[in-house]
PDB file of C-alpha atoms and ligand atoms in Angstrom:
ATOM      1  CA  MET S 791     -12.996 -11.473   8.216  1.00  0.00           C
ATOM      2  CA  LEU S 792     -11.972  -7.893   8.832  1.00  0.00           C
ATOM      3  CA  SER S 793      -9.165  -7.806  11.369  1.00  0.00           C
ATOM      4  CA  TYR S 794      -6.739  -5.433   9.634  1.00  0.00           C
ATOM      5  CA  GLN S 795      -6.490  -1.930  11.067  1.00  0.00           C
ATOM      6  CA  HIS S 796      -4.388   0.581   9.235  1.00  0.00           C
ATOM      7  CA  SER S 797      -3.551   2.564  12.389  1.00  0.00           C
ATOM      8  CA  TYR S 798      -0.847  -0.039  13.160  1.00  0.00           C
ATOM      9  CA  HIS S 799       0.909   0.872   9.904  1.00  0.00           C
ATOM     10  CA  ALA S 800      -0.016   4.525   9.339  1.00  0.00           C
ATOM     11  CA  GLY S 801       2.779   6.749   8.079  1.00  0.00           C
ATOM     12  CA  ASN S 802       5.097   3.934   7.044  1.00  0.00           C
ATOM     13  CA  HIS S 803       7.077   3.857   3.785  1.00  0.00           C
ATOM     14  CA  ALA S 804       4.077   2.462   1.885  1.00  0.00           C
ATOM     15  CA  ASP S 805       1.821   5.321   3.018  1.00  0.00           C
ATOM     16  CA  VAL S 806       4.456   7.806   1.900  1.00  0.00           C
ATOM     17  CA  LEU S 807       4.464   6.406  -1.632  1.00  0.00           C
ATOM     18  CA  LYS S 808       0.720   5.865  -1.902  1.00  0.00           C
ATOM     19  CA  HIS S 809      -0.431   9.243  -0.615  1.00  0.00           C
ATOM     20  CA  ILE S 810       2.081  11.344  -2.503  1.00  0.00           C
ATOM     21  CA  ILE S 811       1.485   9.573  -5.830  1.00  0.00           C
ATOM     22  CA  LEU S 812      -2.295   9.599  -5.297  1.00  0.00           C
ATOM     23  CA  GLY S 813      -2.158  13.378  -4.861  1.00  0.00           C
ATOM     24  CA  ASP S 814      -0.121  13.724  -8.053  1.00  0.00           C
ATOM     25  CA  ILE S 815      -2.711  11.712  -9.987  1.00  0.00           C
ATOM     26  CA  VAL S 816      -5.666  13.775  -8.759  1.00  0.00           C
ATOM     27  CA  ALA S 817      -3.796  17.015  -9.479  1.00  0.00           C
ATOM     28  CA  GLY S 818      -3.088  15.750 -13.012  1.00  0.00           C
ATOM     29  CA  MET S 819      -6.776  14.936 -13.543  1.00  0.00           C
ATOM     30  CA  GLN S 820      -7.720  18.395 -12.293  1.00  0.00           C
ATOM     31  CA  SER S 821      -5.767  20.049 -15.089  1.00  0.00           C
ATOM     32  CA  LYS S 822      -9.146  19.744 -16.869  1.00  0.00           C
ATOM     33  CA  ALA S 823     -12.002  21.766 -15.430  1.00  0.00           C
ATOM     34  CA  SER S 824     -14.742  19.146 -15.834  1.00  0.00           C
ATOM     35  CA  PRO S 825     -16.109  17.570 -12.617  1.00  0.00           C
ATOM     36  CA  LEU S 826     -14.535  14.457 -11.122  1.00  0.00           C
ATOM     37  CA  PHE S 827     -15.890  11.592  -9.086  1.00  0.00           C
ATOM     38  CA  LEU S 828     -13.322  10.220  -6.613  1.00  0.00           C
ATOM     39  CA  PHE S 829     -13.998   6.861  -5.006  1.00  0.00           C
ATOM     40  CA  ASP S 830     -11.908   5.737  -2.013  1.00  0.00           C
ATOM     41  CA  ALA S 831     -13.094   2.121  -1.950  1.00  0.00           C
ATOM     42  CA  PHE S 832     -11.008   0.950   1.052  1.00  0.00           C
ATOM     43  CA  ALA S 833     -10.911   4.154   3.028  1.00  0.00           C
ATOM     44  CA  SER S 834     -10.044   3.170   6.603  1.00  0.00           C
ATOM     45  CA  ARG S 835     -10.587   5.989   9.132  1.00  0.00           C
ATOM     46  CA  GLY S 836      -9.393   8.999   7.164  1.00  0.00           C
ATOM     47  CA  VAL S 837      -7.058  10.491   9.773  1.00  0.00           C
ATOM     48  CA  TYR S 838      -4.688   8.456  11.977  1.00  0.00           C
ATOM     49  CA  ASP S 839      -3.556   9.260  15.502  1.00  0.00           C
ATOM     50  CA  LEU S 840       0.151   8.457  15.682  1.00  0.00           C
ATOM     51  CA  THR S 841       0.118   8.927  19.462  1.00  0.00           C
ATOM     52  CA  GLY S 842      -2.384   6.074  19.833  1.00  0.00           C
ATOM     53  CA  VAL S 843      -1.460   2.594  21.101  1.00  0.00           C
ATOM     54  CA  GLU S 844      -1.946   1.016  17.676  1.00  0.00           C
ATOM     55  CA  ALA S 845       0.519   3.291  15.875  1.00  0.00           C
ATOM     56  CA  LEU S 846       2.974   3.192  18.784  1.00  0.00           C
ATOM     57  CA  LYS S 847       3.042  -0.619  18.878  1.00  0.00           C
ATOM     58  CA  ASN S 848       5.580  -0.937  16.066  1.00  0.00           C
ATOM     59  CA  ARG S 849       6.183   2.761  15.306  1.00  0.00           C
ATOM     60  CA  GLU S 850       6.250   2.072  11.561  1.00  0.00           C
ATOM     61  CA  PHE S 851       5.872   5.818  11.010  1.00  0.00           C
ATOM     62  CA  ASP S 852       9.395   6.415  12.308  1.00  0.00           C
ATOM     63  CA  SER S 853      10.957   5.143   9.091  1.00  0.00           C
ATOM     64  CA  GLY S 854       8.307   6.796   6.863  1.00  0.00           C
ATOM     65  CA  ILE S 855       6.874  10.216   7.650  1.00  0.00           C
ATOM     66  CA  GLY S 856       9.124  10.494  10.707  1.00  0.00           C
ATOM     67  CA  ARG S 857      12.211  10.304   8.557  1.00  0.00           C
ATOM     68  CA  LEU S 858      10.948  12.734   5.896  1.00  0.00           C
ATOM     69  CA  TRP S 859       9.196  15.377   8.022  1.00  0.00           C
ATOM     70  CA  PRO S 860      12.444  17.255   8.905  1.00  0.00           C
ATOM     71  CA  LEU S 861      12.913  17.896   5.161  1.00  0.00           C
ATOM     72  CA  ARG S 862       9.611  19.762   4.784  1.00  0.00           C
ATOM     73  CA  HIS S 863      11.182  23.207   4.362  1.00  0.00           C
ATOM     74  CA  GLU S 864      13.532  22.135   1.554  1.00  0.00           C
ATOM     75  CA  GLN S 865      12.953  22.518  -2.180  1.00  0.00           C
ATOM     76  CA  LEU S 866      10.487  19.707  -2.896  1.00  0.00           C
ATOM     77  CA  PRO S 867       8.656  18.117  -5.807  1.00  0.00           C
ATOM     78  CA  ALA S 868       5.057  19.396  -6.029  1.00  0.00           C
ATOM     79  CA  GLY S 869       3.539  16.106  -4.832  1.00  0.00           C
ATOM     80  CA  VAL S 870       5.734  15.891  -1.747  1.00  0.00           C
ATOM     81  CA  ASP S 871       5.109  19.530  -0.902  1.00  0.00           C
ATOM     82  CA  ARG S 872       1.320  19.031  -1.280  1.00  0.00           C
ATOM     83  CA  TRP S 873       1.410  16.098   1.143  1.00  0.00           C
ATOM     84  CA  PHE S 874       3.522  17.948   3.721  1.00  0.00           C
ATOM     85  CA  GLN S 875       1.188  20.960   3.526  1.00  0.00           C
ATOM     86  CA  LEU S 876      -1.831  18.748   4.092  1.00  0.00           C
ATOM     87  CA  ILE S 877      -0.179  17.182   7.154  1.00  0.00           C
ATOM     88  CA  ALA S 878       0.761  20.635   8.446  1.00  0.00           C
ATOM     89  CA  SER S 879      -2.865  21.777   8.036  1.00  0.00           C
ATOM     90  CA  LYS S 880      -3.987  19.001  10.447  1.00  0.00           C
ATOM     91  CA  ASN S 881      -1.223  19.704  12.997  1.00  0.00           C
ATOM     92  CA  PRO S 882      -1.089  23.291  14.285  1.00  0.00           C
ATOM     93  CA  ASP S 883       1.832  22.293  16.562  1.00  0.00           C
ATOM     94  CA  ASP S 884       4.151  21.723  13.565  1.00  0.00           C
ATOM     95  CA  GLY S 885       4.171  17.951  14.147  1.00  0.00           C
ATOM     96  CA  PHE S 886       2.644  15.077  12.182  1.00  0.00           C
ATOM     97  CA  ALA S 887       0.812  13.152  14.928  1.00  0.00           C
ATOM     98  CA  ARG S 888      -2.562  13.579  13.204  1.00  0.00           C
ATOM     99  CA  LEU S 889      -1.739  11.917   9.948  1.00  0.00           C
ATOM    100  CA  PRO S 890      -4.172  12.312   7.045  1.00  0.00           C
ATOM    101  CA  GLY S 891      -4.991   9.109   5.165  1.00  0.00           C
ATOM    102  CA  SER S 892      -6.348   8.661   1.676  1.00  0.00           C
ATOM    103  CA  THR S 893      -9.841  10.031   2.393  1.00  0.00           C
ATOM    104  CA  ALA S 894      -8.441  13.177   4.017  1.00  0.00           C
ATOM    105  CA  LEU S 895      -6.090  13.664   1.080  1.00  0.00           C
ATOM    106  CA  LEU S 896      -8.854  13.260  -1.504  1.00  0.00           C
ATOM    107  CA  ALA S 897     -11.279  15.425   0.490  1.00  0.00           C
ATOM    108  CA  SER S 898      -8.672  18.184   0.684  1.00  0.00           C
ATOM    109  CA  MET S 899      -8.352  18.230  -3.106  1.00  0.00           C
ATOM    110  CA  LEU S 900     -12.078  18.416  -3.957  1.00  0.00           C
ATOM    111  CA  ARG S 901     -13.106  21.357  -6.119  1.00  0.00           C
ATOM    112  CA  ASP S 902     -16.672  22.682  -5.907  1.00  0.00           C
ATOM    113  CA  SER S 903     -17.819  20.495  -8.767  1.00  0.00           C
ATOM    114  CA  ASP S 904     -16.055  17.294  -7.642  1.00  0.00           C
ATOM    115  CA  ARG S 905     -17.518  14.494  -5.530  1.00  0.00           C
ATOM    116  CA  LEU S 906     -15.937  11.955  -3.184  1.00  0.00           C
ATOM    117  CA  ALA S 907     -17.315   8.637  -1.948  1.00  0.00           C
ATOM    118  CA  ALA S 908     -15.409   6.768   0.784  1.00  0.00           C
ATOM    119  CA  CYS S 909     -16.224   3.250   1.838  1.00  0.00           C
ATOM    120  CA  ASP S 910     -15.130   0.960   4.676  1.00  0.00           C
ATOM    121  CA  LEU S 911     -16.811  -2.115   6.077  1.00  0.00           C
ATOM    122  CA  HIS S 912     -14.961  -2.326   9.407  1.00  0.00           C
ATOM    123  CA  PRO S 913     -17.243  -0.904  12.163  1.00  0.00           C
ATOM    124  CA  GLN S 914     -14.428   0.876  14.015  1.00  0.00           C
ATOM    125  CA  GLU S 915     -12.844   2.276  10.856  1.00  0.00           C
ATOM    126  CA  PHE S 916     -16.197   3.484   9.590  1.00  0.00           C
ATOM    127  CA  GLU S 917     -16.886   5.131  12.935  1.00  0.00           C
ATOM    128  CA  GLY S 918     -13.534   6.888  12.542  1.00  0.00           C
ATOM    129  CA  LEU S 919     -14.549   8.089   9.091  1.00  0.00           C
ATOM    130  CA  ARG S 920     -17.820   9.428  10.450  1.00  0.00           C
ATOM    131  CA  ASN S 921     -15.985  11.265  13.229  1.00  0.00           C
ATOM    132  CA  SER S 922     -13.513  12.854  10.811  1.00  0.00           C
ATOM    133  CA  PHE S 923     -15.871  13.885   8.015  1.00  0.00           C
ATOM    134  CA  ARG S 924     -19.391  15.159   7.695  1.00  0.00           C
ATOM    135  CA  SER S 925     -21.404  13.776   4.797  1.00  0.00           C
ATOM    136  CA  SER S 926     -22.380  16.460   2.340  1.00  0.00           C
ATOM    137  CA  ARG S 927     -23.355  16.979  -1.287  1.00  0.00           C
ATOM    138  CA  LYS S 928     -19.673  16.522  -2.117  1.00  0.00           C
ATOM    139  CA  LEU S 929     -18.767  13.733   0.283  1.00  0.00           C
ATOM    140  CA  ALA S 930     -20.601  10.444   0.822  1.00  0.00           C
ATOM    141  CA  LEU S 931     -19.546   7.848   3.417  1.00  0.00           C
ATOM    142  CA  HIS S 932     -20.537   4.214   2.866  1.00  0.00           C
ATOM    143  CA  LYS S 933     -20.369   1.384   5.378  1.00  0.00           C
ATOM    144  CA  ARG S 934     -20.493  -1.329   2.773  1.00  0.00           C
ATOM    145  CA  ASP S 935     -18.414  -3.907   0.970  1.00  0.00           C
ATOM    146  CA  ALA S 936     -16.062  -2.216  -1.462  1.00  0.00           C
ATOM    147  CA  PHE S 937     -16.467  -4.884  -4.120  1.00  0.00           C
ATOM    148  CA  GLU S 938     -20.235  -4.507  -4.020  1.00  0.00           C
ATOM    149  CA  ALA S 939     -19.924  -0.695  -3.983  1.00  0.00           C
ATOM    150  CA  LEU S 940     -17.825  -0.767  -7.157  1.00  0.00           C
ATOM    151  CA  GLY S 941     -20.832  -2.287  -8.923  1.00  0.00           C
ATOM    152  CA  ALA S 942     -23.233   0.209  -7.385  1.00  0.00           C
ATOM    153  CA  LEU S 943     -21.299   3.469  -7.841  1.00  0.00           C
ATOM    154  CA  LEU S 944     -19.766   3.003 -11.291  1.00  0.00           C
ATOM    155  CA  PRO S 945     -19.999   4.464 -13.835  1.00  0.00           C
ATOM    156  CA  PRO S 946     -20.391   7.906 -12.235  1.00  0.00           C
ATOM    157  CA  LYS S 947     -22.607  10.579 -13.726  1.00  0.00           C
ATOM    158  CA  GLU S 948     -19.559  12.860 -14.138  1.00  0.00           C
ATOM    159  CA  LYS S 949     -18.050  10.378 -16.648  1.00  0.00           C
ATOM    160  CA  ARG S 950     -14.611  11.267 -15.286  1.00  0.00           C
ATOM    161  CA  GLY S 951     -13.323   9.675 -12.155  1.00  0.00           C
ATOM    162  CA  LEU S 952     -10.679   7.994 -10.053  1.00  0.00           C
ATOM    163  CA  VAL S 953     -11.127   4.724  -8.185  1.00  0.00           C
ATOM    164  CA  PHE S 954      -8.593   4.069  -5.427  1.00  0.00           C
ATOM    165  CA  LEU S 955      -8.310   0.433  -4.344  1.00  0.00           C
ATOM    166  CA  ASP S 956      -6.233  -0.016  -1.205  1.00  0.00           C
ATOM    167  CA  PRO S 957      -7.315  -3.385   0.208  1.00  0.00           C
ATOM    168  CA  SER S 958      -5.785  -5.024   3.249  1.00  0.00           C
ATOM    169  CA  TYR S 959      -4.998  -8.305   1.384  1.00  0.00           C
ATOM    170  CA  GLU S 960      -5.904 -10.288   4.486  1.00  0.00           C
ATOM    171  CA  ASN S 961      -6.059 -13.536   2.572  1.00  0.00           C
ATOM    172  CA  LYS S 962      -3.833 -14.728  -0.218  1.00  0.00           C
ATOM    173  CA  GLY S 963      -6.699 -14.999  -2.716  1.00  0.00           C
ATOM    174  CA  GLU S 964      -7.445 -11.288  -2.495  1.00  0.00           C
ATOM    175  CA  TYR S 965      -4.914 -10.319  -5.177  1.00  0.00           C
ATOM    176  CA  LYS S 966      -6.913 -12.250  -7.777  1.00  0.00           C
ATOM    177  CA  ILE S 967     -10.230 -11.009  -6.376  1.00  0.00           C
ATOM    178  CA  VAL S 968      -9.021  -7.426  -6.725  1.00  0.00           C
ATOM    179  CA  ALA S 969      -7.922  -8.046 -10.318  1.00  0.00           C
ATOM    180  CA  SER S 970     -11.344  -9.513 -11.198  1.00  0.00           C
ATOM    181  CA  ALA S 971     -13.118  -6.612  -9.515  1.00  0.00           C
ATOM    182  CA  VAL S 972     -11.038  -4.124 -11.490  1.00  0.00           C
ATOM    183  CA  GLU S 973     -11.770  -5.952 -14.734  1.00  0.00           C
ATOM    184  CA  ALA S 974     -15.508  -5.860 -14.020  1.00  0.00           C
ATOM    185  CA  ALA S 975     -15.412  -2.178 -13.035  1.00  0.00           C
ATOM    186  CA  TYR S 976     -13.349  -1.283 -16.090  1.00  0.00           C
ATOM    187  CA  ALA S 977     -15.876  -3.012 -18.349  1.00  0.00           C
ATOM    188  CA  ARG S 978     -18.510  -0.554 -17.042  1.00  0.00           C
ATOM    189  CA  PHE S 979     -16.306   2.521 -16.761  1.00  0.00           C
ATOM    190  CA  ARG S 980     -13.458   2.375 -19.273  1.00  0.00           C
ATOM    191  CA  ALA S 981     -12.546   6.053 -18.978  1.00  0.00           C
ATOM    192  CA  GLY S 982     -11.878   5.771 -15.260  1.00  0.00           C
ATOM    193  CA  VAL S 983      -8.475   6.118 -13.660  1.00  0.00           C
ATOM    194  CA  TYR S 984      -7.900   3.106 -11.372  1.00  0.00           C
ATOM    195  CA  VAL S 985      -5.173   3.191  -8.732  1.00  0.00           C
ATOM    196  CA  ILE S 986      -4.472  -0.177  -7.135  1.00  0.00           C
ATOM    197  CA  TRP S 987      -2.047  -0.444  -4.223  1.00  0.00           C
ATOM    198  CA  TYR S 988      -0.119  -3.643  -3.455  1.00  0.00           C
ATOM    199  CA  PRO S 989       2.511  -4.635  -0.863  1.00  0.00           C
ATOM    200  CA  LEU S 990       5.836  -6.330  -1.578  1.00  0.00           C
ATOM    201  CA  LEU S 991       5.868  -9.262   0.825  1.00  0.00           C
ATOM    202  CA  PRO S 992       8.173 -12.291   0.981  1.00  0.00           C
ATOM    203  CA  ALA S 993       5.526 -14.584  -0.595  1.00  0.00           C
ATOM    204  CA  GLY S 994       5.448 -12.338  -3.679  1.00  0.00           C
ATOM    205  CA  ARG S 995       1.672 -12.725  -4.142  1.00  0.00           C
ATOM    206  CA  HIS S 996       1.408  -9.304  -5.761  1.00  0.00           C
ATOM    207  CA  GLN S 997       2.539 -11.174  -8.878  1.00  0.00           C
ATOM    208  CA  ASP S 998      -0.963 -12.716  -9.036  1.00  0.00           C
ATOM    209  CA  LEU S 999      -2.387  -9.218  -9.371  1.00  0.00           C
ATOM    210  CA  LEU S1000       0.167  -8.122 -11.956  1.00  0.00           C
ATOM    211  CA  HIS S1001      -0.260 -11.279 -14.044  1.00  0.00           C
ATOM    212  CA  ALA S1002      -4.050 -11.134 -13.943  1.00  0.00           C
ATOM    213  CA  LEU S1003      -4.131  -7.500 -15.056  1.00  0.00           C
ATOM    214  CA  LYS S1004      -1.575  -8.183 -17.782  1.00  0.00           C
ATOM    215  CA  ARG S1005      -3.841 -10.906 -19.132  1.00  0.00           C
ATOM    216  CA  SER S1006      -7.023  -8.839 -18.777  1.00  0.00           C
ATOM    217  CA  GLY S1007      -6.724  -6.994 -22.085  1.00  0.00           C
ATOM    218  CA  ILE S1008      -6.768  -3.635 -20.270  1.00  0.00           C
ATOM    219  CA  LEU S1009      -4.249  -1.231 -21.817  1.00  0.00           C
ATOM    220  CA  LYS S1010      -2.321   1.698 -20.320  1.00  0.00           C
ATOM    221  CA  ILE S1011      -1.352   0.247 -16.943  1.00  0.00           C
ATOM    222  CA  LEU S1012       1.521   2.076 -15.276  1.00  0.00           C
ATOM    223  CA  ARG S1013       3.577   0.432 -12.520  1.00  0.00           C
ATOM    224  CA  VAL S1014       5.037   2.725  -9.859  1.00  0.00           C
ATOM    225  CA  GLU S1015       6.913   0.663  -7.305  1.00  0.00           C
ATOM    226  CA  LEU S1016       9.441   1.214  -4.567  1.00  0.00           C
ATOM    227  CA  ASP S1017      11.273  -1.664  -2.942  1.00  0.00           C
ATOM    228  CA  CYS S1018      13.420  -0.577  -0.013  1.00  0.00           C
ATOM    229  CA  GLY S1019      15.247  -3.905  -0.011  1.00  0.00           C
ATOM    230  CA  ALA S1020      16.536  -5.063   3.354  1.00  0.00           C
ATOM    231  CA  SER S1021      16.039  -1.680   5.033  1.00  0.00           C
ATOM    232  CA  PHE S1022      13.144  -2.749   7.264  1.00  0.00           C
ATOM    233  CA  PRO S1023      14.130  -6.063   8.865  1.00  0.00           C
ATOM    234  CA  ASP S1024      11.370  -5.708  11.502  1.00  0.00           C
ATOM    235  CA  MET S1025       8.646  -5.229   8.927  1.00  0.00           C
ATOM    236  CA  GLN S1026       7.518  -7.997   6.603  1.00  0.00           C
ATOM    237  CA  MET S1027       6.839  -5.526   3.820  1.00  0.00           C
ATOM    238  CA  SER S1028       9.985  -4.422   1.981  1.00  0.00           C
ATOM    239  CA  GLY S1029       8.151  -2.001  -0.273  1.00  0.00           C
ATOM    240  CA  SER S1030       4.967  -1.396  -2.189  1.00  0.00           C
ATOM    241  CA  GLY S1031       3.613  -0.388  -5.527  1.00  0.00           C
ATOM    242  CA  LEU S1032       0.721   1.197  -7.356  1.00  0.00           C
ATOM    243  CA  LEU S1033      -0.792   0.038 -10.614  1.00  0.00           C
ATOM    244  CA  ILE S1034      -2.417   2.945 -12.373  1.00  0.00           C
ATOM    245  CA  ILE S1035      -4.823   2.287 -15.223  1.00  0.00           C
ATOM    246  CA  ASN S1036      -5.288   5.274 -17.561  1.00  0.00           C
ATOM    247  CA  PRO S1037      -2.759   7.497 -15.737  1.00  0.00           C
ATOM    248  CA  PRO S1038      -3.350  11.151 -16.617  1.00  0.00           C
ATOM    249  CA  TRP S1039      -0.608  12.432 -18.908  1.00  0.00           C
ATOM    250  CA  HIS S1040      -0.437  15.623 -16.897  1.00  0.00           C
ATOM    251  CA  ALA S1041       0.668  13.615 -13.866  1.00  0.00           C
ATOM    252  CA  MET S1042       3.481  11.629 -15.444  1.00  0.00           C
ATOM    253  CA  ASP S1043       6.333  14.051 -14.750  1.00  0.00           C
ATOM    254  CA  ALA S1044       5.075  14.853 -11.273  1.00  0.00           C
ATOM    255  CA  MET S1045       4.804  11.167 -10.324  1.00  0.00           C
ATOM    256  CA  GLN S1046       8.271  10.466 -11.638  1.00  0.00           C
ATOM    257  CA  GLU S1047       9.737  13.381  -9.672  1.00  0.00           C
ATOM    258  CA  SER S1048       7.912  12.284  -6.510  1.00  0.00           C
ATOM    259  CA  LEU S1049       9.106   8.694  -6.857  1.00  0.00           C
ATOM    260  CA  ARG S1050      12.696   9.837  -7.385  1.00  0.00           C
ATOM    261  CA  TRP S1051      12.565  12.040  -4.308  1.00  0.00           C
ATOM    262  CA  ILE S1052      10.974   9.356  -2.116  1.00  0.00           C
ATOM    263  CA  SER S1053      13.448   6.771  -3.353  1.00  0.00           C
ATOM    264  CA  ASP S1054      16.356   9.121  -2.641  1.00  0.00           C
ATOM    265  CA  HIS S1055      15.187   9.918   0.889  1.00  0.00           C
ATOM    266  CA  LEU S1056      13.817   6.650   2.263  1.00  0.00           C
ATOM    267  CA  PRO S1057      16.363   4.033   3.291  1.00  0.00           C
ATOM    268  CA  SER S1058      17.263   1.632   0.543  1.00  0.00           C
ATOM    269  CA  ASP S1059      19.474  -1.330   1.309  1.00  0.00           C
ATOM    270  CA  ASN S1060      19.766  -2.976  -2.123  1.00  0.00           C
ATOM    271  CA  GLY S1061      16.403  -1.462  -3.037  1.00  0.00           C
ATOM    272  CA  ARG S1062      15.102  -0.498  -6.463  1.00  0.00           C
ATOM    273  CA  ASP S1063      12.246   1.421  -7.996  1.00  0.00           C
ATOM    274  CA  HIS S1064      10.112   1.012 -11.098  1.00  0.00           C
ATOM    275  CA  PHE S1065       8.333   3.602 -13.158  1.00  0.00           C
ATOM    276  CA  GLU S1066       7.287   1.689 -16.228  1.00  0.00           C
ATOM    277  CA  TRP S1067       4.344   0.394 -18.216  1.00  0.00           C
ATOM    278  CA  LEU S1068       3.036  -2.962 -17.068  1.00  0.00           C
ATOM    279  CA  VAL S1069       0.878  -2.773 -20.203  1.00  0.00           C
ATOM    280  CA  ALA S1070       1.473   0.009 -22.692  1.00  0.00           C
ATOM    281  CA  GLU S1071      -1.078   1.737 -24.907  1.00  0.00           C
TER     282      GLU S1071
HETATM  283  C1  LIG E1790      -5.028  -0.533   3.837  1.00  0.00           C
HETATM  284  S1  LIG E1790      -6.431   0.020   4.682  1.00  0.00           S
HETATM  285  C2  LIG E1790      -6.849   1.491   3.847  1.00  0.00           C
HETATM  286  C3  LIG E1790      -5.941   2.677   4.100  1.00  0.00           C
HETATM  287  C4  LIG E1790      -6.428   3.964   3.488  1.00  0.00           C
HETATM  288  N1  LIG E1790      -6.809   3.783   2.109  1.00  0.00           N
HETATM  289  C5  LIG E1790      -5.377   5.040   3.537  1.00  0.00           C
HETATM  290  O1  LIG E1790      -4.572   5.164   2.620  1.00  0.00           O
HETATM  291  O2  LIG E1790      -5.375   5.828   4.506  1.00  0.00           O
HETATM  292  C6  LIG E1790      -7.668  -1.069   4.090  1.00  0.00           C
HETATM  293  C7  LIG E1790      -9.067  -0.816   4.640  1.00  0.00           C
HETATM  294  O3  LIG E1790      -9.976  -1.581   3.865  1.00  0.00           O
HETATM  295  C8  LIG E1790     -11.028  -2.036   4.697  1.00  0.00           C
HETATM  296  N2  LIG E1790     -11.629  -3.194   4.018  1.00  0.00           N
HETATM  297  C9  LIG E1790     -11.080  -4.421   3.842  1.00  0.00           C
HETATM  298  N3  LIG E1790     -11.891  -5.183   3.086  1.00  0.00           N
HETATM  299  C10 LIG E1790     -12.986  -4.414   2.780  1.00  0.00           C
HETATM  300  C11 LIG E1790     -14.157  -4.622   1.994  1.00  0.00           C
HETATM  301  N4  LIG E1790     -14.382  -5.784   1.376  1.00  0.00           N
HETATM  302  N5  LIG E1790     -15.016  -3.603   1.862  1.00  0.00           N
HETATM  303  C12 LIG E1790     -14.800  -2.405   2.476  1.00  0.00           C
HETATM  304  N6  LIG E1790     -13.704  -2.157   3.221  1.00  0.00           N
HETATM  305  C13 LIG E1790     -12.807  -3.138   3.371  1.00  0.00           C
HETATM  306  C14 LIG E1790     -10.359  -2.337   6.019  1.00  0.00           C
HETATM  307  O4  LIG E1790     -11.307  -2.241   7.080  1.00  0.00           O
HETATM  308  C15 LIG E1790      -9.278  -1.245   6.092  1.00  0.00           C
HETATM  309  O5  LIG E1790      -9.741  -0.157   6.840  1.00  0.00           O
END
């Protein structure tokens, strides 16, 4: 069942964390010249319209990008600045109503030798992807199941790559399914950088994902998490995190600076953040 649509949540505190840190990771990987394969396995529509009925229903963007956008001309960490510049490039009117999602972010960072594949199974989301991007030698759009695509597209011919897993966790079993899928993908492509997003919800099911990956035998798993505590009483999700397998060393400082900045500027009522190894080397 695919009922989730990211447009209802676009630009919220979780998007802030995920897109800024994702950019830092890609930039860190690009400190080497060799070609990269980027795989956005749960892409959604690529660019979100924050003036649309979906986004306006709960206006989650108000406490995310809406809160941070006025700070765009200040001295900023590189990752935050990169994200603001990308948003500005999509909004000639100096606003943020056309908000780039993960596929737009990754597409904007492609070098000539890099490749991006973006996948979504939801008919409307895939249509959105097709409207936002043109397939090319560098960019492939797939209307297919992400879990099946992981098997089909990995390992990439470039031998260096990033896999971004941003599922909608529509059922409670999905945390374990994601962990199993990552284990299987890692077995075929051990050099890959895997970035797995998870929400912090009252049921605490993200622990299933963390426990499963801890037990998997996979080493070098970094946990970057921001819990905004009781700051968003109208939203179920108090925060979110990213598990990053094989994080590029060149991105470590940048990610830490980005997390600090985000944590300092988003509301935090008894919140906390983590930048630590879930599993060390
Ligand atoms: C959280 S949204 C992705 C947001 C996007 N990554 C971003 O940052 O802008 C999750 C997306 O995954 C898609 N999806 C869910 N299950 C899927 C599956 N098994 N295969 C492919 N896409 C799936 C949904 O349609 C939804 O668009």
